[in-house]
Coordinates of C-alpha atoms and ligand atoms in Angstrom, one line a residue:
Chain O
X137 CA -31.2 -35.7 3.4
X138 CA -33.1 -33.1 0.6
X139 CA -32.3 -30.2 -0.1
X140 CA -35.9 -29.0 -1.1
X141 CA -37.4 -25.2 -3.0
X142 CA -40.5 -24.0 -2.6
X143 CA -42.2 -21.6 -5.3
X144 CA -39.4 -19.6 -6.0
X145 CA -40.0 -16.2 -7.0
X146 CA -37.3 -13.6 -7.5
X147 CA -36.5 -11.1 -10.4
X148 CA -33.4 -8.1 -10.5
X149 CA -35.5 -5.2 -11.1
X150 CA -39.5 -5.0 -11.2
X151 CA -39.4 -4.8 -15.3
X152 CA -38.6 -8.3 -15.6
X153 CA -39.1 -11.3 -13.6
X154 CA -36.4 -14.0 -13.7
X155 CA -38.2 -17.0 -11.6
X156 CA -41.7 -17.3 -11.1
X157 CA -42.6 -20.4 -8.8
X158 CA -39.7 -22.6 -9.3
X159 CA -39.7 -26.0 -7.2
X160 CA -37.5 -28.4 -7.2
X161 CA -36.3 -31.3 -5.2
X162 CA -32.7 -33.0 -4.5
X163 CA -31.9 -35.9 -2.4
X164 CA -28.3 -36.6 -1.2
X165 CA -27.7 -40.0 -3.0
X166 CA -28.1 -38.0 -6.4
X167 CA -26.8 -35.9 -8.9
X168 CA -29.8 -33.7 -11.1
X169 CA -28.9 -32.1 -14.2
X170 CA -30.2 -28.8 -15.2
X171 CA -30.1 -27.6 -18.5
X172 CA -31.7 -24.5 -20.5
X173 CA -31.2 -21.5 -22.6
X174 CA -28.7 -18.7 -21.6
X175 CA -30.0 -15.8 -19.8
X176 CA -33.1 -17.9 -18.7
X177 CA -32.0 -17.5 -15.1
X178 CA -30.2 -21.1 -14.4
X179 CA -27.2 -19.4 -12.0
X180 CA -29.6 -16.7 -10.5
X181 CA -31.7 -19.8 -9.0
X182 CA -27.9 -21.3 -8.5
X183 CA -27.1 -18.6 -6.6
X184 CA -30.8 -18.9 -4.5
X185 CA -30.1 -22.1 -3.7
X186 CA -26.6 -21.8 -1.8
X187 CA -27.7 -18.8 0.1
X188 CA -25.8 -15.9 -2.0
X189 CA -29.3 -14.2 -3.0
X190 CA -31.5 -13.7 0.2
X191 CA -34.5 -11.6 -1.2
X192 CA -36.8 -14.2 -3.1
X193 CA -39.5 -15.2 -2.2
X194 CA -40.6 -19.2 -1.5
X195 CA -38.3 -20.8 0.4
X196 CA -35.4 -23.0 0.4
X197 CA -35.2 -25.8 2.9
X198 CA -33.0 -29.0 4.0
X199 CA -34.5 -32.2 5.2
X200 CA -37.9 -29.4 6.1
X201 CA -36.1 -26.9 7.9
X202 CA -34.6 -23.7 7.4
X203 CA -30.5 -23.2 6.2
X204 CA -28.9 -21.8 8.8
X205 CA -27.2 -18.7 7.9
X206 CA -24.5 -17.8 10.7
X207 CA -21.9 -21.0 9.9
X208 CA -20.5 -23.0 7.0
X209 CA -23.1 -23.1 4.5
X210 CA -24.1 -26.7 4.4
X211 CA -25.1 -26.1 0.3
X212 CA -22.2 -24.6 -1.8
X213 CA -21.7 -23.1 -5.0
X214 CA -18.8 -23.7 -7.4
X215 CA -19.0 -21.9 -10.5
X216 CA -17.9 -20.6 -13.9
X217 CA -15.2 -18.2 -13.0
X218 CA -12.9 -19.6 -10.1
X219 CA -10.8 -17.0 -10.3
X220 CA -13.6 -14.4 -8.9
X221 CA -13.9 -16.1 -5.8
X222 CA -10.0 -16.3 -5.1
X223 CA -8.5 -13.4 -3.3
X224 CA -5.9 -11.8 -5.7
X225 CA -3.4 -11.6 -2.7
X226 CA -3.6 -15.3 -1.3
X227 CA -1.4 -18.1 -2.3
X228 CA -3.3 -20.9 -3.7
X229 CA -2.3 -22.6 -0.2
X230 CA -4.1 -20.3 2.2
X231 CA -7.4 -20.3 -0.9
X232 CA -7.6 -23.7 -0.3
X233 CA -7.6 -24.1 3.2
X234 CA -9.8 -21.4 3.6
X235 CA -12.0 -23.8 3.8
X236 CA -10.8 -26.9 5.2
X237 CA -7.4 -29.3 4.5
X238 CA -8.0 -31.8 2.2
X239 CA -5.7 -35.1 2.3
X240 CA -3.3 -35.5 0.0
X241 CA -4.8 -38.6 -1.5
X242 CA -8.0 -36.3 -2.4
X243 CA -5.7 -33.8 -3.6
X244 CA -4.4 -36.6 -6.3
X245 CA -7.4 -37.8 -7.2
X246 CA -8.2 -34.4 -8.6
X247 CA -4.8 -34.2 -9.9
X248 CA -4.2 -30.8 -8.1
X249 CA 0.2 -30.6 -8.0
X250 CA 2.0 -29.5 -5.1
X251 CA 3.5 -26.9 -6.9
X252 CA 0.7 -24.9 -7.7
X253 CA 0.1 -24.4 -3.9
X254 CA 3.0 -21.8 -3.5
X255 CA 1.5 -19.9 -6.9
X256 CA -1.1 -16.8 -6.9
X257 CA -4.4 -17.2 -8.1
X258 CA -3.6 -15.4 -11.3
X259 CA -0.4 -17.3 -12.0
X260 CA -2.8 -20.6 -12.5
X261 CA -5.2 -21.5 -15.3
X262 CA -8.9 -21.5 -15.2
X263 CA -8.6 -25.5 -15.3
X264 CA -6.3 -25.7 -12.9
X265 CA -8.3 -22.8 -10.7
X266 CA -11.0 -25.0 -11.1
X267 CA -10.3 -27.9 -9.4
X268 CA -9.1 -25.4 -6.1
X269 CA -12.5 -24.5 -6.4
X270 CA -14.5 -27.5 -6.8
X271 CA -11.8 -29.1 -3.4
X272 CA -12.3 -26.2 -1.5
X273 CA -16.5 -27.0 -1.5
X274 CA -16.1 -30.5 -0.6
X275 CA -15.5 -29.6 2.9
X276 CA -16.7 -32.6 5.2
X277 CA -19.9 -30.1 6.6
X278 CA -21.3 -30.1 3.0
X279 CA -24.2 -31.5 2.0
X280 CA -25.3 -30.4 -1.0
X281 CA -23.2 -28.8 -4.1
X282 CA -24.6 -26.7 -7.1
X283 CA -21.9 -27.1 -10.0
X284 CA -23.0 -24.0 -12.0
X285 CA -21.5 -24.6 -15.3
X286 CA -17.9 -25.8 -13.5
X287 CA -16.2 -27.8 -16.6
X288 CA -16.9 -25.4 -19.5
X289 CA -12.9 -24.5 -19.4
X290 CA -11.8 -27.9 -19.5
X291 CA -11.1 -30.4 -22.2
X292 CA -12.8 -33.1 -23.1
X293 CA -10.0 -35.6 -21.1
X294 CA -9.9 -33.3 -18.1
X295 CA -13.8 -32.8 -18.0
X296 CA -14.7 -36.4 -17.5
X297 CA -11.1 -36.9 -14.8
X298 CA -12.8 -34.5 -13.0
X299 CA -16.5 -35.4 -13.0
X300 CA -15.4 -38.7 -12.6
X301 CA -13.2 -37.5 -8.8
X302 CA -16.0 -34.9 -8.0
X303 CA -19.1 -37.8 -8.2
X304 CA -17.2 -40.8 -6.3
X305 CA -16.4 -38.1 -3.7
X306 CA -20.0 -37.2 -3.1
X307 CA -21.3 -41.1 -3.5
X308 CA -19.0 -41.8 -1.1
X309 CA -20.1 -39.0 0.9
X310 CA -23.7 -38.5 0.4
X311 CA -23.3 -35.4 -0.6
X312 CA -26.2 -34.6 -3.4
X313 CA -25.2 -32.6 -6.7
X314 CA -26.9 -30.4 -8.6
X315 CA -25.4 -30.2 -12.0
X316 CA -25.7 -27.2 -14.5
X317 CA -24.3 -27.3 -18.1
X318 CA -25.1 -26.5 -21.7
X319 CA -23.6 -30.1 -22.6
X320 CA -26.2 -32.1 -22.6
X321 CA -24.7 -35.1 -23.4
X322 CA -22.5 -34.6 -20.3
X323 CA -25.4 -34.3 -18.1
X324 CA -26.7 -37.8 -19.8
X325 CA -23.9 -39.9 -18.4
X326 CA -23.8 -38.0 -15.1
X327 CA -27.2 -37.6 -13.5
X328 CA -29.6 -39.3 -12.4
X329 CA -32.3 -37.2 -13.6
X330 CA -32.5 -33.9 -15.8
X331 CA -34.6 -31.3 -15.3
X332 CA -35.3 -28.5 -17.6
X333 CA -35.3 -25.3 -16.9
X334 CA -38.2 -23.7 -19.2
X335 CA -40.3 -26.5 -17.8
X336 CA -39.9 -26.1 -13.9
X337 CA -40.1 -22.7 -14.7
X338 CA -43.8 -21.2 -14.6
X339 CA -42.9 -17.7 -16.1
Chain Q
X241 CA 6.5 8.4 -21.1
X242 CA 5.8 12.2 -21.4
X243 CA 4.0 12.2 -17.7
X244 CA 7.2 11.2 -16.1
X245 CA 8.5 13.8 -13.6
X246 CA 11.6 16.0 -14.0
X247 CA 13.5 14.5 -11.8
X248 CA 13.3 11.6 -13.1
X249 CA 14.5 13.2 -16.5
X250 CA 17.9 13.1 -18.2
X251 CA 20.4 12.0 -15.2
X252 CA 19.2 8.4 -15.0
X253 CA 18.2 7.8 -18.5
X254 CA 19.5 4.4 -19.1
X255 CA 17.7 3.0 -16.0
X256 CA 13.9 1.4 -16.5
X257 CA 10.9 3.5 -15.2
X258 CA 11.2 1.0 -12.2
X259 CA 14.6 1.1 -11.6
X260 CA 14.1 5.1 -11.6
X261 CA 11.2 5.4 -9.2
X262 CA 12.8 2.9 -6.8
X263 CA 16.0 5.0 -7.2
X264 CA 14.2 8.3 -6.7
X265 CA 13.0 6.8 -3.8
X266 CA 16.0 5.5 -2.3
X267 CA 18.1 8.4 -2.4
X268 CA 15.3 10.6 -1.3
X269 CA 14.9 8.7 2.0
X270 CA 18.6 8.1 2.3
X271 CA 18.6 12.4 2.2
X272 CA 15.8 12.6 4.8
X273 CA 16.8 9.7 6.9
X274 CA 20.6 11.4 7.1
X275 CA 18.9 15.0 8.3
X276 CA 16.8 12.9 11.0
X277 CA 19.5 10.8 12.1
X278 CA 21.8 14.2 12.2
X279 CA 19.5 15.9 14.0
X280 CA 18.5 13.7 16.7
X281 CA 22.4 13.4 17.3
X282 CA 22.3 17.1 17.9
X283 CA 22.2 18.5 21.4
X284 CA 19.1 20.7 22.1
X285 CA 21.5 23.2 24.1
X286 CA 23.6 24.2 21.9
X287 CA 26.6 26.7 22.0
X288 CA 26.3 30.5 22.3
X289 CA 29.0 32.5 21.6
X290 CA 27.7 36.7 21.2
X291 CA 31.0 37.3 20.0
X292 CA 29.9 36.0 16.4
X293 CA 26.4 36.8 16.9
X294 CA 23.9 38.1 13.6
X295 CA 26.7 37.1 11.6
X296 CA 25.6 36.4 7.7
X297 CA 26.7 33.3 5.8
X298 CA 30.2 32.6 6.1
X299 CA 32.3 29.2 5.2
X300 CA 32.9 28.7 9.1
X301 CA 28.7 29.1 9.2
X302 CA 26.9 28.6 5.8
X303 CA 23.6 29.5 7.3
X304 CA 24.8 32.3 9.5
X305 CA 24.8 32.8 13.2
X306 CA 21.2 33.9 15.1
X307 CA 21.1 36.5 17.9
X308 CA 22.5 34.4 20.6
X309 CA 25.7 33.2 18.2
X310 CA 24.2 30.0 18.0
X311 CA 25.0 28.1 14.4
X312 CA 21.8 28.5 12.0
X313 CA 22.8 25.4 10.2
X314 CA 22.7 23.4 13.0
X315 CA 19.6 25.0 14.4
X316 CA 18.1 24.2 10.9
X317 CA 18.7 20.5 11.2
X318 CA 17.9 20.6 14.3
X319 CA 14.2 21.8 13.6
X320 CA 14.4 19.8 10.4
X321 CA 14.5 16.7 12.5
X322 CA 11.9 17.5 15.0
X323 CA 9.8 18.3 12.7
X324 CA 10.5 14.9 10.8
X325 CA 9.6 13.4 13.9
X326 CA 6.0 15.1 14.4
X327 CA 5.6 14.3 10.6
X328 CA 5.7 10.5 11.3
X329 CA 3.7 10.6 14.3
X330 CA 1.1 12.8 12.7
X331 CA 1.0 10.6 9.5
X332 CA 0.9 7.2 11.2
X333 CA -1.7 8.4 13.5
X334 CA -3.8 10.0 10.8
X335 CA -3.4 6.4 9.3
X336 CA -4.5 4.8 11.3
X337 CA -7.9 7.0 11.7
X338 CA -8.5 6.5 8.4
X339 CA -8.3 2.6 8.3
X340 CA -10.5 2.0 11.5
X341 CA -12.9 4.5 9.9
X342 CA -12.8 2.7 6.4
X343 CA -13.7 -0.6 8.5
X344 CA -16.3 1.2 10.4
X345 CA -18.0 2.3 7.5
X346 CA -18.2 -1.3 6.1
X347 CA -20.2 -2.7 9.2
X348 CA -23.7 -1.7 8.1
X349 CA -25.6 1.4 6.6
X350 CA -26.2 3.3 9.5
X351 CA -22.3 3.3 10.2
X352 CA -21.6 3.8 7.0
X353 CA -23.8 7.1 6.9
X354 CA -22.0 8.1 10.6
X355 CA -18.5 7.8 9.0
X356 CA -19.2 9.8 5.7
X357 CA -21.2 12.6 8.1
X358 CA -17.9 12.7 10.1
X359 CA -15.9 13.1 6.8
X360 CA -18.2 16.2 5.7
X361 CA -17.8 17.9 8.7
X362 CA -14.0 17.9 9.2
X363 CA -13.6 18.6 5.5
X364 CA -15.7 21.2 5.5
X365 CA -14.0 22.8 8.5
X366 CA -10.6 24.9 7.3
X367 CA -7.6 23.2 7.9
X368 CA -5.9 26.0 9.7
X369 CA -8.8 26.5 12.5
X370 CA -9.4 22.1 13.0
X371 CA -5.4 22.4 14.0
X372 CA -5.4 26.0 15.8
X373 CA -8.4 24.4 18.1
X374 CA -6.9 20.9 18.8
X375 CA -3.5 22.2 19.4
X376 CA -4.8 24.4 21.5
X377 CA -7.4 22.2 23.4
X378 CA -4.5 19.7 24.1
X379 CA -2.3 22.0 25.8
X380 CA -0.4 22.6 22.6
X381 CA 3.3 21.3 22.6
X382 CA 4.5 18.3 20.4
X383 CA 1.4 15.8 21.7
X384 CA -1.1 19.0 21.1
X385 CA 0.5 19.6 17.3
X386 CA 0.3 15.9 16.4
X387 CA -2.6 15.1 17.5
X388 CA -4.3 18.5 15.4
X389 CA -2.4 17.4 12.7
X390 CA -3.5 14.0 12.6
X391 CA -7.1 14.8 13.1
X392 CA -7.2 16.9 10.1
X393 CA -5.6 15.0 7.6
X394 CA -8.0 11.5 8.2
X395 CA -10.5 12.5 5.7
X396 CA -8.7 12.2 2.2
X397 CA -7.0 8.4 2.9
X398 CA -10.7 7.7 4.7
X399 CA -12.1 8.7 1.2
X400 CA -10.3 6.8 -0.7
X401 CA -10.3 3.1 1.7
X402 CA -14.0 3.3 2.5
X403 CA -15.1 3.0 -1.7
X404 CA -11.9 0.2 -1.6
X405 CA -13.1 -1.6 1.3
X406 CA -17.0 -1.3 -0.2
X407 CA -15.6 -2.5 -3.1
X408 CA -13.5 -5.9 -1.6
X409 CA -17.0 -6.5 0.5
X410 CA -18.9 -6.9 -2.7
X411 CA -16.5 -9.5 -4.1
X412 CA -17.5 -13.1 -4.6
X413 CA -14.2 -14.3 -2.4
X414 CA -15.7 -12.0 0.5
X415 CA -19.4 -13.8 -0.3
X416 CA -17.7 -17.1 -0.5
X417 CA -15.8 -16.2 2.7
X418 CA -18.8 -15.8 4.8
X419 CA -20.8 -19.0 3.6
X420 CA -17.2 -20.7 5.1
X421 CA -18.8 -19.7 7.7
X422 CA -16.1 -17.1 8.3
X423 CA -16.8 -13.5 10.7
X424 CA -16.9 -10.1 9.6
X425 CA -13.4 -9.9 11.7
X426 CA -11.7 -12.7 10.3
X427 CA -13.1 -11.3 6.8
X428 CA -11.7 -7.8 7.3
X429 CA -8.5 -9.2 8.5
X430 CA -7.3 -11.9 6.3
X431 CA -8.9 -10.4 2.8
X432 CA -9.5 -7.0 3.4
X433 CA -6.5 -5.4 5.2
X434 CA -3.7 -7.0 2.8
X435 CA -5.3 -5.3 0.0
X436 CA -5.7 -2.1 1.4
X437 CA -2.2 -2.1 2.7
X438 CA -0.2 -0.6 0.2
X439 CA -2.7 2.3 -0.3
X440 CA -2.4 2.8 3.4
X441 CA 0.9 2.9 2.9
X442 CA 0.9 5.6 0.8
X443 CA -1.9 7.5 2.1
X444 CA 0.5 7.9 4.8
X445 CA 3.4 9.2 3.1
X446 CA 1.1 11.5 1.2
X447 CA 0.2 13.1 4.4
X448 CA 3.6 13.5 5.7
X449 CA 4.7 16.9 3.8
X450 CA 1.2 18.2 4.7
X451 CA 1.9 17.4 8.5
X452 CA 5.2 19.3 8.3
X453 CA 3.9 22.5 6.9
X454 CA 1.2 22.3 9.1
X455 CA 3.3 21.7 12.5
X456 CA 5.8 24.7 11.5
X457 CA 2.9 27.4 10.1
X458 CA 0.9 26.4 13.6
X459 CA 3.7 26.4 15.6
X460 CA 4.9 30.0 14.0
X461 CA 1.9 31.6 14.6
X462 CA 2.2 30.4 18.2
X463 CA -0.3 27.8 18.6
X464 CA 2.2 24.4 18.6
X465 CA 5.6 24.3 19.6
X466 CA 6.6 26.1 22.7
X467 CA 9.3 28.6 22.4
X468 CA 11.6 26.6 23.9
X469 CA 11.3 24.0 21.2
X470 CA 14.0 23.9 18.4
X471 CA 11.7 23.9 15.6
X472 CA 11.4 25.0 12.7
X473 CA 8.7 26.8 13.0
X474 CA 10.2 28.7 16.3
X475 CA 12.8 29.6 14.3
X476 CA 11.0 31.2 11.5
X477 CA 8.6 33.1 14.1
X478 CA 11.7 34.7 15.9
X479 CA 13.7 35.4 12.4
X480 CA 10.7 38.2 11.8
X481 CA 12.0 40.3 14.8
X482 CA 15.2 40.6 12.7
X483 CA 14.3 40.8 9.7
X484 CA 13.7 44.5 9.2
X485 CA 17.4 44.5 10.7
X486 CA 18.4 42.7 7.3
X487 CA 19.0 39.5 9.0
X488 CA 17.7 37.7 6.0
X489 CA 19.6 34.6 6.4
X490 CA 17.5 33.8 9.8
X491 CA 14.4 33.5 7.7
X492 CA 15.7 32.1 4.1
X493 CA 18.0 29.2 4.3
X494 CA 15.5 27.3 7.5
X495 CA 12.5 28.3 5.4
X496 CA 14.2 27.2 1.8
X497 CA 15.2 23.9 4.0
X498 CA 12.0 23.0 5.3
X499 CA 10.0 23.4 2.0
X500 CA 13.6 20.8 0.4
X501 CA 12.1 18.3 3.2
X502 CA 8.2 18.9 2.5
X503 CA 9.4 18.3 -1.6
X504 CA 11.1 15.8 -0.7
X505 CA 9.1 13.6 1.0
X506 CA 6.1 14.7 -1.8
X507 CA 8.7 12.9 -4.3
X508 CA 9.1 9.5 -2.1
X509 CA 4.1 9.7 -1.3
X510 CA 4.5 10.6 -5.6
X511 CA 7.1 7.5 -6.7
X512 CA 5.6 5.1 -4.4
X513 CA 1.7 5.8 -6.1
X514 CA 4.0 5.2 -9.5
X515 CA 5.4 1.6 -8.1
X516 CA 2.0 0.0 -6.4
X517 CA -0.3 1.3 -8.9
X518 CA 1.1 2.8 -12.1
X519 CA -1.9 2.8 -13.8
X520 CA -3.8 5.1 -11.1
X521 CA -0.6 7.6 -11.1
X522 CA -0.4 8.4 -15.0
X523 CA -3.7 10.0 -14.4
Ligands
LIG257 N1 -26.8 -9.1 -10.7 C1 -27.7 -9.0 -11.7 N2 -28.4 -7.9 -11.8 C2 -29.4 -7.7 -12.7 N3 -29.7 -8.7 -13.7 C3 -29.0 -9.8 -13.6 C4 -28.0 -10.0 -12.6 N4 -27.4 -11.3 -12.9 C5 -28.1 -11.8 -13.9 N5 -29.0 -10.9 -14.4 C6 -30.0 -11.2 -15.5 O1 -30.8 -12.2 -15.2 C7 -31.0 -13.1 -16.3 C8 -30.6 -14.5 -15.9 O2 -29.2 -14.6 -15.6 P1 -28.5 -15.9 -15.3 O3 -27.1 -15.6 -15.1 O4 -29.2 -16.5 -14.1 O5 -28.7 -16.8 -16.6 P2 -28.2 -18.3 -16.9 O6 -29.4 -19.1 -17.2 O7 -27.3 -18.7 -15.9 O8 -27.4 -18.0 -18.2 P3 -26.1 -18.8 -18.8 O9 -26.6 -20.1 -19.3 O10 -25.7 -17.9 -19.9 O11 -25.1 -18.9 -17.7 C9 -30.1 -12.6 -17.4 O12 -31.0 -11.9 -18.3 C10 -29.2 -11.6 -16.7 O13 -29.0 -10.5 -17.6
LIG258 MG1 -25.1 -19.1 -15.8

């Protein structure tokens, strides 16, 4: 499977364009790297790519054909703030199976505790957040995951436990990666490839 | 803690501002909930006796006596508890309104723009007439007064959960929601409604004293209640024939009653603001 974009174009507001015929290419059996300056427009093409901005232009298709819209989004986005995308009202329980019910042997492997399950979002850390975040997209209909910056609150020990669950997962499942960060060095022992972002950017 | 209300001054003083409002609270619903249970318990029919009629306050009758030597207190609760009743069936309904309109709105633009015409139009009709001409187009009576009532007291609470539930769509739990693959149902349901809940909550107490004002000035001007009703309103409207006799108790102790009830239940809409969101309420 590829999850494939066409000449991307998009920008906020007509004084300044953000993407100007980006392309890029990710097969399932991968993980790709992205790296560039802040502001450049790395989590605005992040957010292109798993369907949460609709009014680009270019197109964004898997294995040749459109992303259907109406059910689970077969690409999905993880990102910075976990907290955002947790309803302030839900137990951790019903945020994570939102989504789907992950076995308890996944939960392990990405050391997520019991206890935090009967906690509210805000009664967690960002870490710990995190790794709802990052279960909750590995939902056995994905096929595809952007990871837009998803370690940045993590320490250096928790960082790689978590890369390290996150990447068997998705080898195991052929479910392709695209990985965003400012750590280079990071992206070096994790992907297959890195792409730059000034350079698949025509602006 | 300058903002904080007399009556929450002095008396409890050694209590937190928590304990106090949820105090405040309690004892004000206990008050209201003992005048509704009272009065509900009170026969409709109740006892003449024209050999103590227009008598004025006395121990054996602290509200005095009416024309037909009936016991004003009694007559007060009486109304007091009917009126109660209306309130709650006005407010919820009004409620109610308001949240299916809120969700409306949230559907697409063109709803959106249907909702907020609606919400012009009844707020720029007056109060008095909206409730003269839907009491009156129902056939008046207790279904007549709180339906007017309701349908003229939707717009503020519809206000205030449209921008909420605009507010909830635009967060990145509702856009994760929906590439879960979840509806718009299932959306508005399970994230919208249980953060809207406490605001609907008080939205309805908020429009409780409102609702009781407006049944008894309505039904005093003889477009609610029918005569026959005990309420309060009734009783105010037939006090006026005796007042220039100076049968003043008819008038002041139901009407001094009735605005207790309408305080009353402003303190319990005012605390519970304080307790969801204290922030909002210092404003
Ligand atoms: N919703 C928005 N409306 C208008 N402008 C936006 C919006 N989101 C981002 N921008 C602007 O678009 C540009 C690109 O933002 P983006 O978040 O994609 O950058 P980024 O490469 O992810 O940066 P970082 O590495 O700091 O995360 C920035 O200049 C930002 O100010
Ligand atoms: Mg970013």
């Amino acid at each position: 499977m590829n999850l494939k974009a066409n000449n991307i174009t998009f920008s906020y507001s007509k004084k300044r364009q953000i993407l100007k015929d980006v392309s890029l290419s990710i097969n399932n059996n991968e993980i790709i790297g992205l790296i560039g300056d802040s502001g450049s427009g790395k989590s605005t093409l992040c957010k292109i790519l798993s369907g949460y901005i609709t009014n680009y232009t270019g197109e964004v298709t898997m294995d040749n054909k459109a992303i259907p819209d109406k059910d689970f989004y077969p690409v999905q986005l993880i990102y910075q703030h976990p907290e955002k995308t947790m309803n302030p009202k839900w137990k951790m329980e019903k945020v994570l199976n939102e989504s789907w019910t992950p076995t308890q042997e996944l939960k392990d492997t990405f050391g997520l505790k019991d206890t935090w399950l009967t906690r509210w979002p805000n009664e967690l850390s960002g870490g710990e957040l995190q790794r709802f975040s990052i279960l909750r997209a590995l939902n056995p209909k994905t096929k595809f995951i952007i990871a837009d910056e998803i370690s940045t609150m993590l320490d250096a020990v928790t960082q790689v436990q978590i890369w390290e669950a996150l990447i068997k997962h998705c080898k195991a499942n052929n479910i392709g990666i695209l990985a965003v960060s400012h750590d280079e060095e990071l992206l070096e022992v994790i992907c297959d490839d890195i792409l730059h972002f000034d350079e698949i950017n025509n602006l | 803690m300058s903002e904080t209300p007399w009556y929450n001054k002095g008396l409890f003083s050694s209590l937190n501002l928590r304990q106090k409002t949820l105090l405040t609270i309690g004892l004000t619903g206990l008050v209201l909930l003992v005048i509704f249970i009272c009065g509900t318990l009170i026969n409709a029919n109740l006892p003449t006796d024209f050999s103590i009629k227009m008598q004025p306050p006395t121990f054996d009758h602290i509200f005095g006596t009416d024309w037909m030597g009936r016991d004003m207190f009694i007559r007060t609760i009486k109304g007091l508890s009917l009126s109660i009743m209306i309130g709650i069936g006005a407010s919820i309904i009004s409620s109610i309104i308001a949240t299916i309109l809120a969700f409306v709105a949230s559907v697409n633009k063109f709803c959106d723009s249907v909702v907020s015409w609606l919400i012009d139009l009844f707020a720029s009709i007056p109060h008095i007439l909206l409730l003269m001409m839907i009491s009156i187009a129902l056939g008046k009576g207790a279904f007549g007064v709180i339906m007017a009532v309701a349908f003229s007291h939707w717009v503020n609470l519809t206000r205030v959960l449209r921008a909420e539930v605009l507010q909830i769509n635009t967060s990145e739990y509702v856009a994760l929601s929906k590439k879960f693959g979840k509806s718009k149902l299932w959306i508005a349901k399970e994230h919208i409604l249980p953060l809207i809940l406490s605001q609907i909550f008080v939205g309805t107490l908020l429009v409780f004293p409102h609702a009781i004002m407006h049944e008894s000035s309505i039904t005093f001007l003889g477009f609610g209640l029918s005569p026959h009703e005990p309420a309060i309103g009734i009783i105010l409207s037939e006090s006026m024939t005796y007042l220039a006799m100076g049968a003043w108790w008819l008038a002041f102790f139901p009407g001094l009653a009735l605005l207790i009830v309408v305080l009353l239940f402003d303190i319990i809409g005012d605390n519970l603001k304080r307790l969801f969101d204290p922030s909002q309420a210092n404003k």
